[in-house]
Amino acid sequence: MALKTRFTIDYYQEGILQNNRVVLAQAITLIESTLPADQTLAGELLDRVLNQTGKSIRIGITGVPGAGKSTFIESLGNQVAEADKKLAILTIDPSSQLTRGSILGDKTRMETLSKNSNVFIRPTASGNTLGGVGSRTREAILLCEAAGYSIIIIETVGVGQSEVAIKKMVDFFLLLMLAGAGDELQGIKKGIMEMADAVVITKADGDNIKQATQAQADYSHALHLFAAGESGWQPKVLTSSALTGKGIMEIWQMIEGYVHQTKTSGFFDQNRVRQNISWFHEHFDQLLRTEIMEHNQMQKKIQALTTEIQHGNISSYTAAQQLLNEYHQVNRGSNS
Amino acid sequence: MALKTRFTIDYYQEGILQNNRVVLAQAITLIESTLPADQTLAGELLDRVLNQTGKSIRIGITGVPGAGKSTFIESLGNQVAEADKKLAILTIDPSSQLTRGSILGDKTRMETLSKNSNVFIRPTASGNTLGGVGSRTREAILLCEAAGYSIIIIETVGVGQSEVAIKKMVDFFLLLMLAGAGDELQGIKKGIMEMADAVVITKADGDNIKQATQAQADYSHALHLFAAGESGWQPKVLTSSALTGKGIMEIWQMIEGYVHQTKTSGFFDQNRVRQNISWFHEHFDQLLRTEIMEHNQMQKKIQALTTEIQHGNISSYTAAQQLLNEYHQVNRGSNS
């Protein structure tokens, strides 16, 4: 989408460094723009504030439907904000292309947090199918860091593809689960649980405490089936209640413990550098793929070849070669 | 690698359709060649035999070190070959760039199978880092199918990245595990177990039977924690012994059951079409990426930008934009 108003780079830079939240929001909108001129400006802005970035703790939070994600984030957020830390919450909603329309919704959801001057809440563009889920969320994190936010929570709505993308941009990945969804712990999306640095069983209050404790034991067992990741961190399972406040402090302390452990071991920084390099390659691939897929002649060729493959008339191998030939022709054509 | 000898397309086609194993092996070597002229010929060959492909059952087999993969495949293979089915075994070894050197090793490993005229054994190029693991294995499958092999086993050596690639090219994915690697079932590579359509606990004989049965129960529990995949198939856990032959027949029947169930539901064919289309896109990406990465000017730029990122001098976002600009210049340059 294009911007209604484009400001000068100094305007963005100064506003962000002064933690002007209106300007921060405008800068994130700039980052999300797909207009080449906006992208150039956005890139320049990012480089200007780059030495102010990287100092936050980046936390990814996702959960099964009904786990009470907003309520949990509100509790955790208040815990963080009480410690006089500045907290930014970026929400990714891959189910909606109209994320900006849900700003009000999000603010209503996290009522106390949205009124806290230490807290910045913002849904980020989920990206189109070409750019990948939350493709601009990574840059939004950098801008929030430049504005002085020391804790960044990336929240995903809906369990699915987006978690893989988020895992690659955060330091700590937290999965919220509900107890008692059946005799067995059915319905965990394959692959999600294995990415988690911690699983939190929410709504562990009242009649639900016993079930939650049982679920905690079951998940602990399941997580122990897997080898510790490269981080050397053994994933933890905790319970919490947003109603009683139980567990929230422990969860925050666990995250701080993780950061301390991985900073000491060097994994924290290594992981960041690796994420940056992989992000560089991914973004290049995205830019190139977008360019290719948005090209009318290429679109037509892809569609035609896909049909041929579906009918079994051509191998995927030859189809790919033909598409590359087409691309070479397109490049030649544009320069002749 | 380039070919020593290139034959005519008719030579390859006729040889394959007559199940001449020497020609089949030569054709796989052609497919693995990175020379453009060879690739064109390979593509033409694939299209010529295309209507003879797709009729096999494609089975991916991997396992933890020490699980006895070769011995297991030998047992399963003999079971299959006894039913007078033709079996091809393609081995991917991502740890070695010199896969062809291990042909003899593989033949020695699977002694009885390698002497069976119904069985074709061949290591396939693991592909360089650009092309991805087993990037030509997919085409090797098609050639084996055209030569009349109705069961194709893709074996990976070493647990890791290659499993993801293989999962995308097979109908059924089998994971071999050992019992009693500790009190808990430590050491499962994250993500691998979740891809499995079945887990087989090997070496379930003698003193090991009790442990194997316990492991079977534990894995069954762990697998039930995850939702059934799109296939509607609930992953199974079985035990086997290559020594006593126990379980081998059941495993083969299970695979046949899977094929029957998913062919009836339509998932089998849908999955194949989806794999073909995704393979088309992946192969195009591979071809384009190889072209880019092998370009001297692009290599230098990538290296320079990576260093800048590591030193925190440039954002990944801007680096990607700069790399795209470089690519446009390269394209313009080559046409001027």
XYZ file of C-alpha atoms in Angstrom, chain A residues 30-31 33 36 38-40 42-44 46-47 50-51 136 139 142 184-196 218-222 224-229 233-235 273 275-277 279-281 283-285 287-289 291-293 298 301-302 305-306 309-310 312-325 327-328 331-332 335, chain B residues 30-31 33 36 38-40 42-44 46-47 50-51 136 139 142 184-196 218-222 224-229 233-235 273 275-277 279-281 283-285 287-289 291-293 298 301-302 305-306 309-310 312-325 327-328 331-332 335:
172
model
C 6.526 3.718 5.794
C 8.309 0.384 6.251
C 4.757 0.525 2.021
C 9.903 1.659 -4.354
C 9.102 4.493 0.192
C 11.282 1.384 0.379
C 14.401 3.365 -0.399
C 12.722 3.129 4.728
C 16.076 1.490 4.088
C 17.891 4.751 4.652
C 16.818 1.859 9.140
C 20.506 2.402 8.483
C 20.821 0.987 13.193
C 23.277 1.686 16.004
C 7.958 -6.172 7.647
C 11.956 -3.904 10.496
C 14.259 -2.351 14.805
C -4.923 -36.583 25.298
C -3.392 -33.246 24.410
C -4.888 -33.259 20.957
C -4.665 -30.625 18.329
C -1.162 -29.255 18.618
C -0.093 -28.051 15.238
C 2.816 -30.168 14.105
C 6.133 -28.473 14.508
C 4.977 -25.608 16.697
C 5.614 -27.224 20.055
C 9.119 -28.180 19.062
C 10.013 -24.561 18.410
C 8.938 -23.393 21.852
C 2.295 -34.283 30.200
C 3.907 -31.487 28.200
C 7.067 -31.662 30.280
C 7.307 -35.320 29.399
C 6.668 -34.649 25.712
C 11.836 -34.003 27.236
C 11.478 -36.419 24.355
C 13.304 -33.913 22.228
C 16.962 -33.041 22.443
C 17.896 -29.627 23.792
C 18.410 -27.192 20.960
C 18.257 -24.454 26.917
C 15.879 -27.196 28.005
C 12.329 -25.983 27.255
C 23.974 -12.435 13.798
C 19.206 -14.259 12.094
C 20.445 -11.048 10.453
C 22.332 -12.861 7.717
C 17.102 -12.277 6.986
C 19.312 -10.575 4.397
C 19.088 -13.602 2.091
C 14.610 -10.428 2.025
C 16.608 -10.512 -1.192
C 14.688 -13.620 -2.245
C 12.325 -8.760 -3.366
C 13.385 -10.811 -6.373
C 10.397 -13.138 -6.162
C 9.569 -8.609 -8.865
C 9.201 -11.835 -10.836
C 5.699 -12.689 -9.658
C 5.985 -14.250 -15.889
C 3.947 -18.366 -17.999
C 3.741 -19.721 -14.432
C 3.205 -24.284 -16.831
C 1.272 -25.126 -13.657
C 2.140 -30.020 -14.689
C -1.318 -30.720 -13.288
C 0.984 -34.496 -16.418
C 2.156 -33.077 -19.740
C 5.459 -31.733 -18.507
C 7.898 -32.541 -15.703
C 8.459 -29.995 -12.955
C 12.107 -30.056 -13.990
C 11.450 -28.921 -17.562
C 8.801 -26.456 -16.423
C 11.355 -24.759 -14.174
C 13.864 -24.580 -17.014
C 11.255 -23.058 -19.308
C 10.356 -20.505 -16.669
C 14.018 -19.531 -16.322
C 14.272 -19.124 -20.101
C 12.840 -14.837 -17.237
C 15.983 -14.368 -19.315
C 15.337 -9.341 -18.756
C 16.605 -9.021 -22.300
C 16.868 -3.677 -21.742
C 23.072 -37.217 -16.892
C 20.404 -35.775 -14.594
C 25.218 -33.081 -14.471
C 23.561 -26.621 -19.341
C 23.251 -31.945 -20.192
C 20.399 -30.279 -18.314
C 18.531 -29.580 -21.520
C 17.908 -34.399 -19.180
C 14.763 -32.264 -19.293
C 13.850 -33.616 -22.712
C 12.199 -36.638 -18.484
C 9.392 -35.307 -20.635
C 6.850 -38.750 -18.212
C 3.783 -40.833 -19.012
C 18.328 -34.413 -8.354
C 14.346 -36.762 -11.124
C 11.041 -40.539 -12.181
C 14.126 -40.824 28.374
C 14.065 -41.009 24.600
C 16.739 -38.397 24.220
C 18.292 -37.129 21.091
C 15.508 -36.980 18.560
C 16.266 -34.246 16.129
C 13.580 -31.628 16.477
C 11.020 -31.714 13.748
C 11.953 -35.101 12.324
C 9.608 -37.213 14.423
C 6.659 -35.029 13.557
C 7.153 -35.694 9.863
C 7.057 -39.464 10.257
C 6.472 -44.028 24.795
C 6.650 -43.016 21.154
C 3.017 -43.904 20.600
C 2.117 -41.583 23.441
C 4.324 -38.816 22.086
C -0.603 -39.020 19.842
C 0.156 -35.622 21.291
C 0.111 -34.300 17.774
C -2.910 -33.854 15.598
C -3.312 -36.191 12.630
C -1.956 -34.604 9.473
C -3.405 -40.950 8.837
C -2.517 -41.397 12.485
C 1.215 -42.196 12.669
C 0.143 -32.959 -7.662
C 4.484 -31.996 -4.627
C 4.935 -31.545 -8.383
C 3.885 -27.914 -8.351
C 8.917 -28.926 -6.953
C 8.481 -26.753 -10.069
C 8.761 -23.578 -7.993
C 13.585 -26.027 -8.952
C 13.097 -22.653 -10.606
C 14.348 -20.986 -7.411
C 18.189 -22.636 -11.013
C 17.900 -18.892 -10.499
C 19.803 -18.965 -7.208
C 22.846 -18.647 -11.579
C 23.067 -15.731 -9.163
C 25.439 -17.368 -6.693
C 27.229 -11.240 -7.202
C 28.742 -8.299 -3.391
C 27.134 -10.918 -1.128
C 27.316 -7.137 2.394
C 27.499 -10.087 4.805
C 25.851 -6.961 8.433
C 28.119 -8.852 10.823
C 26.335 -3.952 12.323
C 27.040 -1.322 9.687
C 24.012 -2.031 7.537
C 20.551 -3.466 8.062
C 19.628 -6.737 6.389
C 16.832 -4.806 4.701
C 19.146 -2.341 2.963
C 21.671 -5.062 2.189
C 18.986 -6.999 0.330
C 17.984 -3.907 -1.628
C 21.590 -3.259 -2.569
C 22.013 -6.838 -3.699
C 18.926 -6.534 -5.901
C 20.333 -3.343 -7.419
C 21.600 -7.952 -9.792
C 19.804 -5.467 -12.039
C 21.499 -8.169 -16.001
C 21.848 -4.874 -17.789
C 22.875 -7.441 -22.415
